[in-house]
Amino acid sequence: DPLTGILCYSDRKDEIKGKNVKYLERSHTSQAHVLFGYLRSFNNSGANTVYSVIPDSDGVGLAVLNRLIRAAGFNVIKV
């Protein structure tokens, strides 16, 4: 049973809980600061699928979005 990772905003903590859930602040700078660690954590847990919120594609948000897309090997499915 492969694990799934979830990246969601911290204001959803009451709704989305689980072993492999990581929470992001709404600030793009904060997201950029924790993103690599969260992606490593998913990798180390054996997760082969990660669902993530999509940050705004401006400023630092664009860098976060770019890193997420690259981590997905450009295999992005919008749901």
PDB file of N, CA, C and O in Angstrom:
ATOM      1  N   ASP A   1       0.846  -1.183   0.000  1.00  0.00           N
ATOM      2  CA  ASP A   1       0.000   0.000   0.000  1.00  0.00           C
ATOM      3  C   ASP A   1       0.887   1.241   0.000  1.00  0.00           C
ATOM      4  O   ASP A   1       1.454   1.601   1.033  1.00  0.00           O
ATOM      5  N   PRO A   2       1.032   1.900  -1.147  1.00  0.00           N
ATOM      6  CA  PRO A   2       1.885   3.077  -1.226  1.00  0.00           C
ATOM      7  C   PRO A   2       1.301   4.234  -0.418  1.00  0.00           C
ATOM      8  O   PRO A   2       0.095   4.413  -0.348  1.00  0.00           O
ATOM      9  N   LEU A   3       2.169   5.003   0.181  1.00  0.00           N
ATOM     10  CA  LEU A   3       1.747   6.179   0.927  1.00  0.00           C
ATOM     11  C   LEU A   3       1.492   7.344  -0.009  1.00  0.00           C
ATOM     12  O   LEU A   3       2.104   7.456  -1.064  1.00  0.00           O
ATOM     13  N   THR A   4       0.610   8.207   0.423  1.00  0.00           N
ATOM     14  CA  THR A   4       0.326   9.430  -0.296  1.00  0.00           C
ATOM     15  C   THR A   4       0.703  10.594   0.604  1.00  0.00           C
ATOM     16  O   THR A   4       0.419  10.577   1.794  1.00  0.00           O
ATOM     17  N   GLY A   5       1.345  11.593   0.050  1.00  0.00           N
ATOM     18  CA  GLY A   5       1.676  12.800   0.792  1.00  0.00           C
ATOM     19  C   GLY A   5       0.696  13.899   0.440  1.00  0.00           C
ATOM     20  O   GLY A   5       0.163  13.936  -0.665  1.00  0.00           O
ATOM     21  N   ILE A   6       0.454  14.774   1.392  1.00  0.00           N
ATOM     22  CA  ILE A   6      -0.461  15.892   1.168  1.00  0.00           C
ATOM     23  C   ILE A   6       0.192  17.166   1.679  1.00  0.00           C
ATOM     24  O   ILE A   6       0.639  17.227   2.816  1.00  0.00           O
ATOM     25  N   LEU A   7       0.240  18.177   0.826  1.00  0.00           N
ATOM     26  CA  LEU A   7       0.673  19.523   1.193  1.00  0.00           C
ATOM     27  C   LEU A   7      -0.559  20.415   1.143  1.00  0.00           C
ATOM     28  O   LEU A   7      -1.166  20.579   0.087  1.00  0.00           O
ATOM     29  N   CYS A   8      -0.949  20.948   2.295  1.00  0.00           N
ATOM     30  CA  CYS A   8      -2.111  21.833   2.319  1.00  0.00           C
ATOM     31  C   CYS A   8      -1.814  23.029   3.207  1.00  0.00           C
ATOM     32  O   CYS A   8      -0.818  23.053   3.925  1.00  0.00           O
ATOM     33  N   TYR A   9      -2.689  24.010   3.159  1.00  0.00           N
ATOM     34  CA  TYR A   9      -2.492  25.206   3.964  1.00  0.00           C
ATOM     35  C   TYR A   9      -2.814  24.928   5.423  1.00  0.00           C
ATOM     36  O   TYR A   9      -3.708  24.146   5.745  1.00  0.00           O
ATOM     37  N   SER A  10      -2.079  25.582   6.303  1.00  0.00           N
ATOM     38  CA  SER A  10      -2.195  25.332   7.737  1.00  0.00           C
ATOM     39  C   SER A  10      -3.573  25.694   8.286  1.00  0.00           C
ATOM     40  O   SER A  10      -3.970  25.165   9.319  1.00  0.00           O
ATOM     41  N   ASP A  11      -4.313  26.546   7.609  1.00  0.00           N
ATOM     42  CA  ASP A  11      -5.640  26.880   8.106  1.00  0.00           C
ATOM     43  C   ASP A  11      -6.654  25.752   7.857  1.00  0.00           C
ATOM     44  O   ASP A  11      -7.820  25.867   8.218  1.00  0.00           O
ATOM     45  N   ARG A  12      -6.200  24.653   7.290  1.00  0.00           N
ATOM     46  CA  ARG A  12      -7.052  23.475   7.057  1.00  0.00           C
ATOM     47  C   ARG A  12      -6.702  22.323   8.003  1.00  0.00           C
ATOM     48  O   ARG A  12      -7.162  21.202   7.822  1.00  0.00           O
ATOM     49  N   LYS A  13      -5.875  22.583   9.040  1.00  0.00           N
ATOM     50  CA  LYS A  13      -5.423  21.532   9.956  1.00  0.00           C
ATOM     51  C   LYS A  13      -6.569  20.761  10.591  1.00  0.00           C
ATOM     52  O   LYS A  13      -6.444  19.570  10.841  1.00  0.00           O
ATOM     53  N   ASP A  14      -7.672  21.439  10.873  1.00  0.00           N
ATOM     54  CA  ASP A  14      -8.811  20.755  11.496  1.00  0.00           C
ATOM     55  C   ASP A  14      -9.531  19.831  10.529  1.00  0.00           C
ATOM     56  O   ASP A  14     -10.194  18.889  10.949  1.00  0.00           O
ATOM     57  N   GLU A  15      -9.400  20.070   9.238  1.00  0.00           N
ATOM     58  CA  GLU A  15     -10.103  19.293   8.225  1.00  0.00           C
ATOM     59  C   GLU A  15      -9.252  18.179   7.619  1.00  0.00           C
ATOM     60  O   GLU A  15      -9.774  17.133   7.248  1.00  0.00           O
ATOM     61  N   ILE A  16      -7.960  18.437   7.475  1.00  0.00           N
ATOM     62  CA  ILE A  16      -7.079  17.493   6.784  1.00  0.00           C
ATOM     63  C   ILE A  16      -5.990  17.055   7.757  1.00  0.00           C
ATOM     64  O   ILE A  16      -5.125  17.837   8.121  1.00  0.00           O
ATOM     65  N   LYS A  17      -6.058  15.793   8.150  1.00  0.00           N
ATOM     66  CA  LYS A  17      -5.099  15.255   9.114  1.00  0.00           C
ATOM     67  C   LYS A  17      -4.580  13.925   8.595  1.00  0.00           C
ATOM     68  O   LYS A  17      -5.242  13.249   7.825  1.00  0.00           O
ATOM     69  N   GLY A  18      -3.421  13.553   9.036  1.00  0.00           N
ATOM     70  CA  GLY A  18      -2.887  12.260   8.650  1.00  0.00           C
ATOM     71  C   GLY A  18      -1.407  12.168   8.923  1.00  0.00           C
ATOM     72  O   GLY A  18      -0.738  13.149   9.258  1.00  0.00           O
ATOM     73  N   LYS A  19      -0.903  10.962   8.755  1.00  0.00           N
ATOM     74  CA  LYS A  19       0.505  10.675   9.017  1.00  0.00           C
ATOM     75  C   LYS A  19       1.429  11.431   8.069  1.00  0.00           C
ATOM     76  O   LYS A  19       2.486  11.893   8.459  1.00  0.00           O
ATOM     77  N   ASN A  20       1.021  11.562   6.845  1.00  0.00           N
ATOM     78  CA  ASN A  20       1.894  12.128   5.824  1.00  0.00           C
ATOM     79  C   ASN A  20       1.329  13.438   5.271  1.00  0.00           C
ATOM     80  O   ASN A  20       1.335  13.675   4.074  1.00  0.00           O
ATOM     81  N   VAL A  21       0.828  14.282   6.186  1.00  0.00           N
ATOM     82  CA  VAL A  21       0.295  15.595   5.816  1.00  0.00           C
ATOM     83  C   VAL A  21       1.262  16.655   6.322  1.00  0.00           C
ATOM     84  O   VAL A  21       1.701  16.614   7.466  1.00  0.00           O
ATOM     85  N   LYS A  22       1.610  17.574   5.454  1.00  0.00           N
ATOM     86  CA  LYS A  22       2.466  18.696   5.817  1.00  0.00           C
ATOM     87  C   LYS A  22       1.686  19.975   5.548  1.00  0.00           C
ATOM     88  O   LYS A  22       0.957  20.075   4.557  1.00  0.00           O
ATOM     89  N   TYR A  23       1.859  20.938   6.431  1.00  0.00           N
ATOM     90  CA  TYR A  23       1.087  22.172   6.354  1.00  0.00           C
ATOM     91  C   TYR A  23       1.961  23.349   5.939  1.00  0.00           C
ATOM     92  O   TYR A  23       3.067  23.520   6.448  1.00  0.00           O
ATOM     93  N   LEU A  24       1.441  24.143   5.017  1.00  0.00           N
ATOM     94  CA  LEU A  24       2.121  25.338   4.523  1.00  0.00           C
ATOM     95  C   LEU A  24       1.392  26.581   4.999  1.00  0.00           C
ATOM     96  O   LEU A  24       0.163  26.606   5.044  1.00  0.00           O
ATOM     97  N   GLU A  25       2.146  27.593   5.333  1.00  0.00           N
ATOM     98  CA  GLU A  25       1.558  28.903   5.605  1.00  0.00           C
ATOM     99  C   GLU A  25       1.189  29.522   4.257  1.00  0.00           C
ATOM    100  O   GLU A  25       1.643  29.089   3.204  1.00  0.00           O
ATOM    101  N   ARG A  26       0.387  30.560   4.282  1.00  0.00           N
ATOM    102  CA  ARG A  26      -0.022  31.222   3.041  1.00  0.00           C
ATOM    103  C   ARG A  26       1.103  32.076   2.441  1.00  0.00           C
ATOM    104  O   ARG A  26       1.080  32.381   1.257  1.00  0.00           O
ATOM    105  N   SER A  27       2.087  32.426   3.235  1.00  0.00           N
ATOM    106  CA  SER A  27       3.212  33.240   2.782  1.00  0.00           C
ATOM    107  C   SER A  27       4.117  32.422   1.858  1.00  0.00           C
ATOM    108  O   SER A  27       4.585  31.348   2.223  1.00  0.00           O
ATOM    109  N   HIS A  28       4.383  32.955   0.671  1.00  0.00           N
ATOM    110  CA  HIS A  28       5.250  32.248  -0.272  1.00  0.00           C
ATOM    111  C   HIS A  28       6.666  32.095   0.271  1.00  0.00           C
ATOM    112  O   HIS A  28       7.329  31.090   0.031  1.00  0.00           O
ATOM    113  N   THR A  29       7.140  33.086   0.996  1.00  0.00           N
ATOM    114  CA  THR A  29       8.481  33.006   1.574  1.00  0.00           C
ATOM    115  C   THR A  29       8.558  31.851   2.561  1.00  0.00           C
ATOM    116  O   THR A  29       9.522  31.085   2.568  1.00  0.00           O
ATOM    117  N   SER A  30       7.531  31.698   3.372  1.00  0.00           N
ATOM    118  CA  SER A  30       7.472  30.591   4.330  1.00  0.00           C
ATOM    119  C   SER A  30       7.412  29.254   3.591  1.00  0.00           C
ATOM    120  O   SER A  30       8.066  28.280   3.975  1.00  0.00           O
ATOM    121  N   GLN A  31       6.630  29.192   2.519  1.00  0.00           N
ATOM    122  CA  GLN A  31       6.525  27.966   1.723  1.00  0.00           C
ATOM    123  C   GLN A  31       7.886  27.584   1.157  1.00  0.00           C
ATOM    124  O   GLN A  31       8.292  26.424   1.221  1.00  0.00           O
ATOM    125  N   ALA A  32       8.601  28.560   0.613  1.00  0.00           N
ATOM    126  CA  ALA A  32       9.918  28.295   0.029  1.00  0.00           C
ATOM    127  C   ALA A  32      10.886  27.784   1.089  1.00  0.00           C
ATOM    128  O   ALA A  32      11.720  26.920   0.810  1.00  0.00           O
ATOM    129  N   HIS A  33      10.752  28.292   2.295  1.00  0.00           N
ATOM    130  CA  HIS A  33      11.655  27.916   3.384  1.00  0.00           C
ATOM    131  C   HIS A  33      11.509  26.448   3.787  1.00  0.00           C
ATOM    132  O   HIS A  33      12.491  25.794   4.110  1.00  0.00           O
ATOM    133  N   VAL A  34      10.292  25.910   3.755  1.00  0.00           N
ATOM    134  CA  VAL A  34      10.055  24.541   4.246  1.00  0.00           C
ATOM    135  C   VAL A  34       9.896  23.498   3.142  1.00  0.00           C
ATOM    136  O   VAL A  34       9.912  22.299   3.407  1.00  0.00           O
ATOM    137  N   LEU A  35       9.759  23.936   1.899  1.00  0.00           N
ATOM    138  CA  LEU A  35       9.397  23.012   0.817  1.00  0.00           C
ATOM    139  C   LEU A  35      10.382  21.862   0.629  1.00  0.00           C
ATOM    140  O   LEU A  35       9.976  20.698   0.552  1.00  0.00           O
ATOM    141  N   PHE A  36      11.674  22.133   0.564  1.00  0.00           N
ATOM    142  CA  PHE A  36      12.645  21.061   0.329  1.00  0.00           C
ATOM    143  C   PHE A  36      12.584  20.013   1.438  1.00  0.00           C
ATOM    144  O   PHE A  36      12.630  18.818   1.179  1.00  0.00           O
ATOM    145  N   GLY A  37      12.482  20.457   2.671  1.00  0.00           N
ATOM    146  CA  GLY A  37      12.384  19.520   3.794  1.00  0.00           C
ATOM    147  C   GLY A  37      11.134  18.656   3.705  1.00  0.00           C
ATOM    148  O   GLY A  37      11.185  17.454   3.975  1.00  0.00           O
ATOM    149  N   TYR A  38      10.025  19.271   3.324  1.00  0.00           N
ATOM    150  CA  TYR A  38       8.782  18.506   3.187  1.00  0.00           C
ATOM    151  C   TYR A  38       8.896  17.482   2.057  1.00  0.00           C
ATOM    152  O   TYR A  38       8.466  16.335   2.198  1.00  0.00           O
ATOM    153  N   LEU A  39       9.475  17.880   0.936  1.00  0.00           N
ATOM    154  CA  LEU A  39       9.637  16.947  -0.179  1.00  0.00           C
ATOM    155  C   LEU A  39      10.567  15.789   0.200  1.00  0.00           C
ATOM    156  O   LEU A  39      10.300  14.631  -0.147  1.00  0.00           O
ATOM    157  N   ARG A  40      11.646  16.079   0.929  1.00  0.00           N
ATOM    158  CA  ARG A  40      12.523  15.012   1.411  1.00  0.00           C
ATOM    159  C   ARG A  40      11.773  14.080   2.354  1.00  0.00           C
ATOM    160  O   ARG A  40      11.935  12.852   2.305  1.00  0.00           O
ATOM    161  N   SER A  41      10.947  14.632   3.216  1.00  0.00           N
ATOM    162  CA  SER A  41      10.165  13.846   4.154  1.00  0.00           C
ATOM    163  C   SER A  41       9.232  12.886   3.403  1.00  0.00           C
ATOM    164  O   SER A  41       9.114  11.714   3.766  1.00  0.00           O
ATOM    165  N   PHE A  42       8.567  13.382   2.370  1.00  0.00           N
ATOM    166  CA  PHE A  42       7.694  12.512   1.570  1.00  0.00           C
ATOM    167  C   PHE A  42       8.510  11.404   0.910  1.00  0.00           C
ATOM    168  O   PHE A  42       8.110  10.251   0.893  1.00  0.00           O
ATOM    169  N   ASN A  43       9.650  11.765   0.367  1.00  0.00           N
ATOM    170  CA  ASN A  43      10.516  10.785  -0.281  1.00  0.00           C
ATOM    171  C   ASN A  43      10.961   9.715   0.716  1.00  0.00           C
ATOM    172  O   ASN A  43      10.906   8.517   0.424  1.00  0.00           O
ATOM    173  N   ASN A  44      11.389  10.139   1.900  1.00  0.00           N
ATOM    174  CA  ASN A  44      11.849   9.195   2.920  1.00  0.00           C
ATOM    175  C   ASN A  44      10.724   8.299   3.443  1.00  0.00           C
ATOM    176  O   ASN A  44      10.984   7.194   3.908  1.00  0.00           O
ATOM    177  N   SER A  45       9.487   8.779   3.373  1.00  0.00           N
ATOM    178  CA  SER A  45       8.352   7.983   3.857  1.00  0.00           C
ATOM    179  C   SER A  45       7.915   6.928   2.844  1.00  0.00           C
ATOM    180  O   SER A  45       7.117   6.063   3.158  1.00  0.00           O
ATOM    181  N   GLY A  46       8.419   7.036   1.614  1.00  0.00           N
ATOM    182  CA  GLY A  46       8.025   6.105   0.568  1.00  0.00           C
ATOM    183  C   GLY A  46       6.824   6.561  -0.239  1.00  0.00           C
ATOM    184  O   GLY A  46       6.300   5.812  -1.061  1.00  0.00           O
ATOM    185  N   ALA A  47       6.385   7.782  -0.017  1.00  0.00           N
ATOM    186  CA  ALA A  47       5.235   8.300  -0.770  1.00  0.00           C
ATOM    187  C   ALA A  47       5.574   8.348  -2.252  1.00  0.00           C
ATOM    188  O   ALA A  47       6.631   8.824  -2.634  1.00  0.00           O
ATOM    189  N   ASN A  48       4.664   7.839  -3.067  1.00  0.00           N
ATOM    190  CA  ASN A  48       4.889   7.915  -4.512  1.00  0.00           C
ATOM    191  C   ASN A  48       3.899   8.864  -5.180  1.00  0.00           C
ATOM    192  O   ASN A  48       3.970   9.094  -6.374  1.00  0.00           O
ATOM    193  N   THR A  49       2.976   9.403  -4.404  1.00  0.00           N
ATOM    194  CA  THR A  49       2.021  10.388  -4.892  1.00  0.00           C
ATOM    195  C   THR A  49       1.927  11.496  -3.853  1.00  0.00           C
ATOM    196  O   THR A  49       1.837  11.226  -2.657  1.00  0.00           O
ATOM    197  N   VAL A  50       1.949  12.740  -4.318  1.00  0.00           N
ATOM    198  CA  VAL A  50       1.781  13.880  -3.419  1.00  0.00           C
ATOM    199  C   VAL A  50       0.732  14.805  -4.012  1.00  0.00           C
ATOM    200  O   VAL A  50       0.821  15.193  -5.178  1.00  0.00           O
ATOM    201  N   TYR A  51      -0.264  15.124  -3.205  1.00  0.00           N
ATOM    202  CA  TYR A  51      -1.269  16.116  -3.582  1.00  0.00           C
ATOM    203  C   TYR A  51      -0.881  17.421  -2.909  1.00  0.00           C
ATOM    204  O   TYR A  51      -0.513  17.434  -1.738  1.00  0.00           O
ATOM    205  N   SER A  52      -0.939  18.508  -3.656  1.00  0.00           N
ATOM    206  CA  SER A  52      -0.493  19.785  -3.121  1.00  0.00           C
ATOM    207  C   SER A  52      -1.401  20.916  -3.566  1.00  0.00           C
ATOM    208  O   SER A  52      -1.934  20.897  -4.682  1.00  0.00           O
ATOM    209  N   VAL A  53      -1.519  21.902  -2.689  1.00  0.00           N
ATOM    210  CA  VAL A  53      -2.129  23.157  -3.109  1.00  0.00           C
ATOM    211  C   VAL A  53      -1.177  23.776  -4.112  1.00  0.00           C
ATOM    212  O   VAL A  53       0.021  23.482  -4.122  1.00  0.00           O
ATOM    213  N   ILE A  54      -1.705  24.632  -4.953  1.00  0.00           N
ATOM    214  CA  ILE A  54      -0.880  25.299  -5.957  1.00  0.00           C
ATOM    215  C   ILE A  54      -0.740  26.765  -5.558  1.00  0.00           C
ATOM    216  O   ILE A  54      -1.739  27.479  -5.474  1.00  0.00           O
ATOM    217  N   PRO A  55       0.482  27.206  -5.274  1.00  0.00           N
ATOM    218  CA  PRO A  55       0.667  28.609  -4.897  1.00  0.00           C
ATOM    219  C   PRO A  55       0.434  29.534  -6.086  1.00  0.00           C
ATOM    220  O   PRO A  55       0.478  29.105  -7.246  1.00  0.00           O
ATOM    221  N   ASP A  56       0.170  30.794  -5.774  1.00  0.00           N
ATOM    222  CA  ASP A  56       0.041  31.789  -6.838  1.00  0.00           C
ATOM    223  C   ASP A  56       1.335  31.828  -7.641  1.00  0.00           C
ATOM    224  O   ASP A  56       2.415  31.641  -7.098  1.00  0.00           O
ATOM    225  N   SER A  57       1.212  32.076  -8.922  1.00  0.00           N
ATOM    226  CA  SER A  57       2.394  32.036  -9.780  1.00  0.00           C
ATOM    227  C   SER A  57       2.982  33.425  -9.996  1.00  0.00           C
ATOM    228  O   SER A  57       3.185  33.871 -11.112  1.00  0.00           O
ATOM    229  N   ASP A  58       3.246  34.102  -8.874  1.00  0.00           N
ATOM    230  CA  ASP A  58       3.928  35.394  -8.965  1.00  0.00           C
ATOM    231  C   ASP A  58       5.012  35.463  -7.892  1.00  0.00           C
ATOM    232  O   ASP A  58       4.910  34.827  -6.859  1.00  0.00           O
ATOM    233  N   GLY A  59       6.070  36.171  -8.182  1.00  0.00           N
ATOM    234  CA  GLY A  59       7.158  36.341  -7.219  1.00  0.00           C
ATOM    235  C   GLY A  59       7.711  35.020  -6.713  1.00  0.00           C
ATOM    236  O   GLY A  59       7.979  34.099  -7.482  1.00  0.00           O
ATOM    237  N   VAL A  60       7.868  34.908  -5.395  1.00  0.00           N
ATOM    238  CA  VAL A  60       8.402  33.703  -4.772  1.00  0.00           C
ATOM    239  C   VAL A  60       7.461  32.533  -4.995  1.00  0.00           C
ATOM    240  O   VAL A  60       7.891  31.383  -5.099  1.00  0.00           O
ATOM    241  N   GLY A  61       6.165  32.812  -5.115  1.00  0.00           N
ATOM    242  CA  GLY A  61       5.194  31.751  -5.393  1.00  0.00           C
ATOM    243  C   GLY A  61       5.514  31.006  -6.677  1.00  0.00           C
ATOM    244  O   GLY A  61       5.330  29.795  -6.769  1.00  0.00           O
ATOM    245  N   LEU A  62       6.013  31.716  -7.673  1.00  0.00           N
ATOM    246  CA  LEU A  62       6.399  31.086  -8.935  1.00  0.00           C
ATOM    247  C   LEU A  62       7.567  30.127  -8.714  1.00  0.00           C
ATOM    248  O   LEU A  62       7.596  29.037  -9.284  1.00  0.00           O
ATOM    249  N   ALA A  63       8.514  30.498  -7.869  1.00  0.00           N
ATOM    250  CA  ALA A  63       9.651  29.612  -7.566  1.00  0.00           C
ATOM    251  C   ALA A  63       9.166  28.357  -6.845  1.00  0.00           C
ATOM    252  O   ALA A  63       9.629  27.246  -7.138  1.00  0.00           O
ATOM    253  N   VAL A  64       8.225  28.511  -5.910  1.00  0.00           N
ATOM    254  CA  VAL A  64       7.658  27.357  -5.193  1.00  0.00           C
ATOM    255  C   VAL A  64       6.923  26.457  -6.172  1.00  0.00           C
ATOM    256  O   VAL A  64       7.095  25.234  -6.172  1.00  0.00           O
ATOM    257  N   LEU A  65       6.105  27.055  -7.019  1.00  0.00           N
ATOM    258  CA  LEU A  65       5.365  26.285  -8.028  1.00  0.00           C
ATOM    259  C   LEU A  65       6.319  25.538  -8.950  1.00  0.00           C
ATOM    260  O   LEU A  65       6.135  24.351  -9.239  1.00  0.00           O
ATOM    261  N   ASN A  66       7.373  26.201  -9.402  1.00  0.00           N
ATOM    262  CA  ASN A  66       8.370  25.587 -10.272  1.00  0.00           C
ATOM    263  C   ASN A  66       9.010  24.376  -9.591  1.00  0.00           C
ATOM    264  O   ASN A  66       9.186  23.320 -10.201  1.00  0.00           O
ATOM    265  N   ARG A  67       9.347  24.509  -8.307  1.00  0.00           N
ATOM    266  CA  ARG A  67       9.973  23.400  -7.572  1.00  0.00           C
ATOM    267  C   ARG A  67       9.010  22.228  -7.432  1.00  0.00           C
ATOM    268  O   ARG A  67       9.407  21.074  -7.558  1.00  0.00           O
ATOM    269  N   LEU A  68       7.746  22.517  -7.175  1.00  0.00           N
ATOM    270  CA  LEU A  68       6.749  21.443  -7.067  1.00  0.00           C
ATOM    271  C   LEU A  68       6.617  20.688  -8.393  1.00  0.00           C
ATOM    272  O   LEU A  68       6.565  19.456  -8.418  1.00  0.00           O
ATOM    273  N   ILE A  69       6.566  21.441  -9.476  1.00  0.00           N
ATOM    274  CA  ILE A  69       6.426  20.815 -10.805  1.00  0.00           C
ATOM    275  C   ILE A  69       7.655  19.970 -11.126  1.00  0.00           C
ATOM    276  O   ILE A  69       7.537  18.850 -11.630  1.00  0.00           O
ATOM    277  N   ARG A  70       8.823  20.463 -10.819  1.00  0.00           N
ATOM    278  CA  ARG A  70      10.050  19.692 -11.067  1.00  0.00           C
ATOM    279  C   ARG A  70      10.103  18.446 -10.185  1.00  0.00           C
ATOM    280  O   ARG A  70      10.533  17.384 -10.628  1.00  0.00           O
ATOM    281  N   ALA A  71       9.685  18.570  -8.927  1.00  0.00           N
ATOM    282  CA  ALA A  71       9.664  17.414  -8.022  1.00  0.00           C
ATOM    283  C   ALA A  71       8.700  16.350  -8.540  1.00  0.00           C
ATOM    284  O   ALA A  71       8.918  15.153  -8.324  1.00  0.00           O
ATOM    285  N   ALA A  72       7.678  16.781  -9.246  1.00  0.00           N
ATOM    286  CA  ALA A  72       6.709  15.840  -9.817  1.00  0.00           C
ATOM    287  C   ALA A  72       7.188  15.277 -11.157  1.00  0.00           C
ATOM    288  O   ALA A  72       6.469  14.505 -11.780  1.00  0.00           O
ATOM    289  N   GLY A  73       8.388  15.642 -11.569  1.00  0.00           N
ATOM    290  CA  GLY A  73       8.893  15.176 -12.850  1.00  0.00           C
ATOM    291  C   GLY A  73       8.028  15.659 -13.994  1.00  0.00           C
ATOM    292  O   GLY A  73       7.858  14.991 -15.003  1.00  0.00           O
ATOM    293  N   PHE A  74       7.431  16.845 -13.816  1.00  0.00           N
ATOM    294  CA  PHE A  74       6.528  17.480 -14.785  1.00  0.00           C
ATOM    295  C   PHE A  74       5.263  16.658 -15.006  1.00  0.00           C
ATOM    296  O   PHE A  74       4.530  16.890 -15.963  1.00  0.00           O
ATOM    297  N   ASN A  75       4.979  15.713 -14.137  1.00  0.00           N
ATOM    298  CA  ASN A  75       3.762  14.900 -14.206  1.00  0.00           C
ATOM    299  C   ASN A  75       2.731  15.496 -13.260  1.00  0.00           C
ATOM    300  O   ASN A  75       2.595  15.062 -12.121  1.00  0.00           O
ATOM    301  N   VAL A  76       2.018  16.516 -13.731  1.00  0.00           N
ATOM    302  CA  VAL A  76       1.060  17.237 -12.914  1.00  0.00           C
ATOM    303  C   VAL A  76      -0.353  16.923 -13.391  1.00  0.00           C
ATOM    304  O   VAL A  76      -0.653  16.999 -14.568  1.00  0.00           O
ATOM    305  N   ILE A  77      -1.189  16.544 -12.444  1.00  0.00           N
ATOM    306  CA  ILE A  77      -2.592  16.257 -12.746  1.00  0.00           C
ATOM    307  C   ILE A  77      -3.432  17.222 -11.940  1.00  0.00           C
ATOM    308  O   ILE A  77      -3.376  17.240 -10.710  1.00  0.00           O
ATOM    309  N   LYS A  78      -4.185  18.057 -12.610  1.00  0.00           N
ATOM    310  CA  LYS A  78      -5.050  19.027 -11.901  1.00  0.00           C
ATOM    311  C   LYS A  78      -6.364  18.335 -11.559  1.00  0.00           C
ATOM    312  O   LYS A  78      -6.989  17.698 -12.404  1.00  0.00           O
ATOM    313  N   VAL A  79      -6.732  18.454 -10.281  1.00  0.00           N
ATOM    314  CA  VAL A  79      -8.005  17.847  -9.842  1.00  0.00           C
ATOM    315  C   VAL A  79      -8.933  18.887  -9.287  1.00  0.00           C
ATOM    316  O   VAL A  79      -8.559  19.933  -8.901  1.00  0.00           O
TER     317      VAL A  79
END
